[in-house]
PDB file of C-alpha atoms in Angstrom:
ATOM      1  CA  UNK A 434      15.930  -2.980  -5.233  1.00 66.00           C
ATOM      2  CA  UNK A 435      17.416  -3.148  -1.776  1.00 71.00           C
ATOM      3  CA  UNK A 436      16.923  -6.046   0.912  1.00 83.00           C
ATOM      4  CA  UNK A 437      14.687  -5.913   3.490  1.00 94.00           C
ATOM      5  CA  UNK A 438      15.355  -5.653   6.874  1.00 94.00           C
ATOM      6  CA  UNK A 439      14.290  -6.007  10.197  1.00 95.00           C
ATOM      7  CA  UNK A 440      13.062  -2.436  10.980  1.00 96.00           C
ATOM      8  CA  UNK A 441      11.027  -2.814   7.362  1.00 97.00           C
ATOM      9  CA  UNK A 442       9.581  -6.639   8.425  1.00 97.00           C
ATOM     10  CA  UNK A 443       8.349  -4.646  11.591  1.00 98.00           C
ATOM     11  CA  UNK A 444       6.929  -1.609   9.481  1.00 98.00           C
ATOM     12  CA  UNK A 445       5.066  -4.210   7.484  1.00 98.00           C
ATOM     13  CA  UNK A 446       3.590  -5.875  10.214  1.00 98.00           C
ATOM     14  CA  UNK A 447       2.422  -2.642  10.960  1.00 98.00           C
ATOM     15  CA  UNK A 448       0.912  -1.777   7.958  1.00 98.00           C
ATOM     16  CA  UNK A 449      -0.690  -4.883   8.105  1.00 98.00           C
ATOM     17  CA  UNK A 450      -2.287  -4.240  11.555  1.00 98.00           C
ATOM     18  CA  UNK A 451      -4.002  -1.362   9.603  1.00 98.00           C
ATOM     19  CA  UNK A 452      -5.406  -3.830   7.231  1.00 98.00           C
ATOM     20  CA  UNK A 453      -7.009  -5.344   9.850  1.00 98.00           C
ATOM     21  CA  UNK A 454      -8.244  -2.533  11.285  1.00 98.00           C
ATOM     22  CA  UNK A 455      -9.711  -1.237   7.503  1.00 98.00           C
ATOM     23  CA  UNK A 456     -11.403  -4.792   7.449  1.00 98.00           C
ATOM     24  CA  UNK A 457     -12.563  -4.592  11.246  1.00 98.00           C
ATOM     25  CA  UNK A 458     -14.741  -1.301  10.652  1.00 97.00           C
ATOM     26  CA  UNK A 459     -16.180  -2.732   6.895  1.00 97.00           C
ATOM     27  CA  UNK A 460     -13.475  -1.673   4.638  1.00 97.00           C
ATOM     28  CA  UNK A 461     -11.055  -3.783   2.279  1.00 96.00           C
ATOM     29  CA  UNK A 462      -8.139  -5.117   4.059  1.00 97.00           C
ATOM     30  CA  UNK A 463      -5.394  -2.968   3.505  1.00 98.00           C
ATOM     31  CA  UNK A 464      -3.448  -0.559   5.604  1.00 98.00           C
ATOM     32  CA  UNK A 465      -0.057   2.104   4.440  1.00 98.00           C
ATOM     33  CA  UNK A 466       2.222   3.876   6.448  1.00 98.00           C
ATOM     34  CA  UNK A 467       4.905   6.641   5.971  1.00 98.00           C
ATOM     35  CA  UNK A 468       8.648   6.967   7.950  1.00 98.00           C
ATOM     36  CA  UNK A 469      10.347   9.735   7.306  1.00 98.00           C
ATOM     37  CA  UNK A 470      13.880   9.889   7.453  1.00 97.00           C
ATOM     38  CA  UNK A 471      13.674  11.511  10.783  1.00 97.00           C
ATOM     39  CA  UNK A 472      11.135   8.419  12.525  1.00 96.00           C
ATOM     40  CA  UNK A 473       8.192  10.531  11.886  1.00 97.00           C
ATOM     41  CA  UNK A 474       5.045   8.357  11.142  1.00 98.00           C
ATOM     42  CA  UNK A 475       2.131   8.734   9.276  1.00 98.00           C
ATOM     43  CA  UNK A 476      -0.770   5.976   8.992  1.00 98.00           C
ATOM     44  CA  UNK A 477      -3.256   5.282   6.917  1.00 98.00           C
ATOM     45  CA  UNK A 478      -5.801   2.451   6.355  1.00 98.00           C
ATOM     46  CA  UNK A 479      -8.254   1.822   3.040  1.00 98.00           C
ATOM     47  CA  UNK A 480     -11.784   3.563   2.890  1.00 98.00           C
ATOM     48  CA  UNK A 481     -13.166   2.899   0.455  1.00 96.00           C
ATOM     49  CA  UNK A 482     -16.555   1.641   1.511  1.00 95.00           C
ATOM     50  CA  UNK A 483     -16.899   3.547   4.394  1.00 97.00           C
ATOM     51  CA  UNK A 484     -16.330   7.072   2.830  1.00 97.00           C
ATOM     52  CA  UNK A 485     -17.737   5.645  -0.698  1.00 96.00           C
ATOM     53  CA  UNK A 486     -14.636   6.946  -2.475  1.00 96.00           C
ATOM     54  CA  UNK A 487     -13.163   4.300  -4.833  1.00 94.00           C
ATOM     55  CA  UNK A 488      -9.995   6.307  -4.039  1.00 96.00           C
ATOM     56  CA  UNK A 489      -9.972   5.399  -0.924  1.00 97.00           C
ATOM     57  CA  UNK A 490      -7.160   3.247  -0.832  1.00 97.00           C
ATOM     58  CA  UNK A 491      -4.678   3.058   2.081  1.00 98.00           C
ATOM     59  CA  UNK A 492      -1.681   4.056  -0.201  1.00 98.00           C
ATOM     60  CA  UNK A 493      -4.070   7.248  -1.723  1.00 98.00           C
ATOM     61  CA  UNK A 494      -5.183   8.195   1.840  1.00 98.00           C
ATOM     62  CA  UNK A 495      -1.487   8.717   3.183  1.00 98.00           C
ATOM     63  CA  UNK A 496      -0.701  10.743   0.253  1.00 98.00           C
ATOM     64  CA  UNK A 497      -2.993  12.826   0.887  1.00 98.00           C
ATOM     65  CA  UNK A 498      -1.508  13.315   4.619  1.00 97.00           C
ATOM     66  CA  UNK A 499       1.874  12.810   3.296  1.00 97.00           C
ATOM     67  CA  UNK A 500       1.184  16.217   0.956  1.00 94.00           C
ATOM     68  CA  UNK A 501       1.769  18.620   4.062  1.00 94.00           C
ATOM     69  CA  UNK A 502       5.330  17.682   3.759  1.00 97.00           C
ATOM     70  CA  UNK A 503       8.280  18.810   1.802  1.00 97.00           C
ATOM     71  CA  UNK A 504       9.672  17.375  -1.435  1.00 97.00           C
ATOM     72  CA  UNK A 505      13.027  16.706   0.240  1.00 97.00           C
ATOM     73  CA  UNK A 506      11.344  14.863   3.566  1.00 98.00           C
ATOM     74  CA  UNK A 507       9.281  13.024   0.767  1.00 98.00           C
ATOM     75  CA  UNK A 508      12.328  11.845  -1.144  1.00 98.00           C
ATOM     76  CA  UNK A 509      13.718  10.519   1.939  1.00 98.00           C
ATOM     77  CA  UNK A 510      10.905   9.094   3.310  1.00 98.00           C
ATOM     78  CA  UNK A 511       9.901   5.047   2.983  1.00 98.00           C
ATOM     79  CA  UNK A 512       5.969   3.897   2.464  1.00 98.00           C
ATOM     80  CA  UNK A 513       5.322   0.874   3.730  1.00 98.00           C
ATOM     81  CA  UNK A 514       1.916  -1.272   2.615  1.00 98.00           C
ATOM     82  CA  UNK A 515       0.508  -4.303   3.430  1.00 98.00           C
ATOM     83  CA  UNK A 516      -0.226  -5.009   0.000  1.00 97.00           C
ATOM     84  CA  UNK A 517       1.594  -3.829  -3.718  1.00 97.00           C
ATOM     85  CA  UNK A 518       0.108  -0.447  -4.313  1.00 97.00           C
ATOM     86  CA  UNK A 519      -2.222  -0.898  -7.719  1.00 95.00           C
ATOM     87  CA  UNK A 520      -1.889   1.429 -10.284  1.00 96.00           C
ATOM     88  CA  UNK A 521      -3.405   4.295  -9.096  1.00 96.00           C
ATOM     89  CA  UNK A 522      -1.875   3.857  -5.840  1.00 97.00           C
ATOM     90  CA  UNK A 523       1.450   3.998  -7.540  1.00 98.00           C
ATOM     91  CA  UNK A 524       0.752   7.080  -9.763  1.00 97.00           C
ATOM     92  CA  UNK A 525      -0.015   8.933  -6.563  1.00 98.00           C
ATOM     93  CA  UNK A 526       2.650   7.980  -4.651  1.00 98.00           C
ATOM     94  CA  UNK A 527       4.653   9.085  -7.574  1.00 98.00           C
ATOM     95  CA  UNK A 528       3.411  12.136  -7.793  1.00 97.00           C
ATOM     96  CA  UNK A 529       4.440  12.694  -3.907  1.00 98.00           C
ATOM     97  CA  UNK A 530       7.745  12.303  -4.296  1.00 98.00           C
ATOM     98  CA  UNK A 531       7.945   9.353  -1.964  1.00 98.00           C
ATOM     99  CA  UNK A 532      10.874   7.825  -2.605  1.00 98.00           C
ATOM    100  CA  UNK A 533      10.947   4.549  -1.507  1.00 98.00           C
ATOM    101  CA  UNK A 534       7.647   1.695  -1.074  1.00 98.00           C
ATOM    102  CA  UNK A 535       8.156  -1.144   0.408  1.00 98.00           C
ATOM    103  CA  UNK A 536       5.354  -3.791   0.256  1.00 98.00           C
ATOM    104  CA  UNK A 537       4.513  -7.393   1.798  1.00 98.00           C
ATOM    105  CA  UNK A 538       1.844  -9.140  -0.053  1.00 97.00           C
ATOM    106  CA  UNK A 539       2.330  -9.044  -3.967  1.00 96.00           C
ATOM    107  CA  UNK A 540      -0.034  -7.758  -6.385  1.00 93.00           C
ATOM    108  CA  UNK A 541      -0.709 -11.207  -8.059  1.00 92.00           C
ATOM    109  CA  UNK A 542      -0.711 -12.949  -5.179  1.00 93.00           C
ATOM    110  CA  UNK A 543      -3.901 -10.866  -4.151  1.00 92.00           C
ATOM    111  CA  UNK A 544      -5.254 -11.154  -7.767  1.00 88.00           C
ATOM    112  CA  UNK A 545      -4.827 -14.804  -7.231  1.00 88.00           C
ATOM    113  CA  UNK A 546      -7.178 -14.639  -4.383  1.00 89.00           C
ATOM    114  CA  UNK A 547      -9.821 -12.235  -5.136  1.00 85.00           C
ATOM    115  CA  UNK A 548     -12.153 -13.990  -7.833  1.00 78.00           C
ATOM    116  CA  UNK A 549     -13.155 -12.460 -11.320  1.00 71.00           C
ATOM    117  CA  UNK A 550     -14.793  -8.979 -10.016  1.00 65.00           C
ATOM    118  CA  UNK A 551     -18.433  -8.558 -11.991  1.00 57.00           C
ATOM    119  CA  UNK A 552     -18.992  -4.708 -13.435  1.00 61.00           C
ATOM    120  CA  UNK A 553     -15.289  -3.166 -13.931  1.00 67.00           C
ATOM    121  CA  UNK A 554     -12.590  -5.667 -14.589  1.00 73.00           C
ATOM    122  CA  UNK A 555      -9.222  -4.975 -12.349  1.00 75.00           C
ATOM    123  CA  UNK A 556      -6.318  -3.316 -14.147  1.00 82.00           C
ATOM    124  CA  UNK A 557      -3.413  -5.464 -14.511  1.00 85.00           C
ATOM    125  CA  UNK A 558      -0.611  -2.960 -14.122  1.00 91.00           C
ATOM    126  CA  UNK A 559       1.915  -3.558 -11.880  1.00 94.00           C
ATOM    127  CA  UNK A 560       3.495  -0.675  -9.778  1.00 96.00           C
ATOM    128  CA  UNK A 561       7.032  -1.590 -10.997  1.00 96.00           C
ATOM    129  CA  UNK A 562       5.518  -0.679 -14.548  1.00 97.00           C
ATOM    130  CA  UNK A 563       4.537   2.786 -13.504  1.00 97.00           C
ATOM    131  CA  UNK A 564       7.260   3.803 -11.958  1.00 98.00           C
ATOM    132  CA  UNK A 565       9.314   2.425 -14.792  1.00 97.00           C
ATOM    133  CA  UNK A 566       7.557   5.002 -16.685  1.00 96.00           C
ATOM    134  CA  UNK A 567       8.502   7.978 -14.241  1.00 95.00           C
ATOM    135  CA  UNK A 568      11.443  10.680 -14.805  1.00 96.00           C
ATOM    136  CA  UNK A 569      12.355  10.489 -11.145  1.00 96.00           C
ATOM    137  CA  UNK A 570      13.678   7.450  -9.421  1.00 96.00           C
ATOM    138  CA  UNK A 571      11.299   5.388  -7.200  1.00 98.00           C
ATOM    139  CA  UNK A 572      12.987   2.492  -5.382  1.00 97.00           C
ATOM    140  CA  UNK A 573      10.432  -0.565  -4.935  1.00 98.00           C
ATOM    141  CA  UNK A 574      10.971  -3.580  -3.226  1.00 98.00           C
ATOM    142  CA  UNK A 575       9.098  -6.451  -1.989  1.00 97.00           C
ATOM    143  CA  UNK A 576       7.325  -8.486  -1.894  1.00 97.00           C
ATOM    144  CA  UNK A 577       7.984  -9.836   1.530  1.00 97.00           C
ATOM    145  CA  UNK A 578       7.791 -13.223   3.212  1.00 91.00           C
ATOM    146  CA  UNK A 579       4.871 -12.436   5.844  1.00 96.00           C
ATOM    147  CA  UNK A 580       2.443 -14.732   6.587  1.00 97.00           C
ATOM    148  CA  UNK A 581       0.044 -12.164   8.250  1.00 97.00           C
ATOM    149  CA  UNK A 582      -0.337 -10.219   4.962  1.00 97.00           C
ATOM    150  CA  UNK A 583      -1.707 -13.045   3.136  1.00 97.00           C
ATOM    151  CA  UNK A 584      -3.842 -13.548   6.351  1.00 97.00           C
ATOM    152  CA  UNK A 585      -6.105 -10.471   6.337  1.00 97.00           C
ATOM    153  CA  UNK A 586      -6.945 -11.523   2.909  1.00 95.00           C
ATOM    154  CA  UNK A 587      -8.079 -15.059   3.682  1.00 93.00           C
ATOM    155  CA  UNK A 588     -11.887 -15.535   3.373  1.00 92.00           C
ATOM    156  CA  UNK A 589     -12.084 -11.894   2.700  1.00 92.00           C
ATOM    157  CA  UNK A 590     -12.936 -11.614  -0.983  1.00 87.00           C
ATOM    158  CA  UNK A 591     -15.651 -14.743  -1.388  1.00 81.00           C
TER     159      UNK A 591
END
């Protein structure tokens, strides 16, 4: 785990501006972007009810972008979410290569505001616990102190 800076507070506001965005146009509030070593960007915000793809997820969607680049400018590149990536989220970015995620609101902070879902339960696996399970290295660390991600939560999920 590394601290986070000023640049990363600023790519995390960032990523939460896409949250709003998701949640303007009828989609869960979250929102991902990638920096590559060299300042390239690449943004992405949750779809999952506007595409009806359950894999919609902000973190999923930039992967998919994020696939047209090389292993190497993966490794060295930093995702930044709104929110912890779940576990699917995680196994994905994983998979990329990505080698650093950086995220504001915590996973159980969001559980703590998102009430029992009815049909399928959530899936209480952290993405510290998947990447724990990796062969490659994938540095994590958050969450951080921003009031804004815990904003485009609020009154969201009741």
């Amino acid at each position: 785990m590394s601290p986070i800076d000023a640049a990363d507070e600023g790519y995390l506001e960032r990523a939460v501006v896409l949250a709003w965005e998701a949640r303007e146009r009828g989609d869960h509030p979250f929102g991902a972007l990638l920096v590559t070593a060299d300042g390239m960007v690449l943004e992405a915000r949750n779809s999952v009810l506007t595409e009806a793809d359950p894999t919609g997820h902000a973190e999923t969607n930039l992967v998919r972008l994020a696939g047209r680049l090389d292993l190497a400018t993966l490794t060295g590149s930093s995702l930044y979410t709104s929110t912890e990536p779940c576990a699917m989220c995680a196994g994905a970015i994983y998979w990329s290569g990505i080698g650093r995620v950086v995220f504001a609101l915590s996973g159980e902070a969001l559980a703590a505001m998102v009430p029992d879902e009815s049909g399928i339960p959530p899936l209480r696996l952290t993405s510290g616990e998947v990447f724990a399970r990796g062969g490659r290295p994938v540095t994590l660390d958050g969450p951080a102190d921003l009031a804004s991600a815990t904003d485009v939560h609020r009154d969201f999920w009741t």
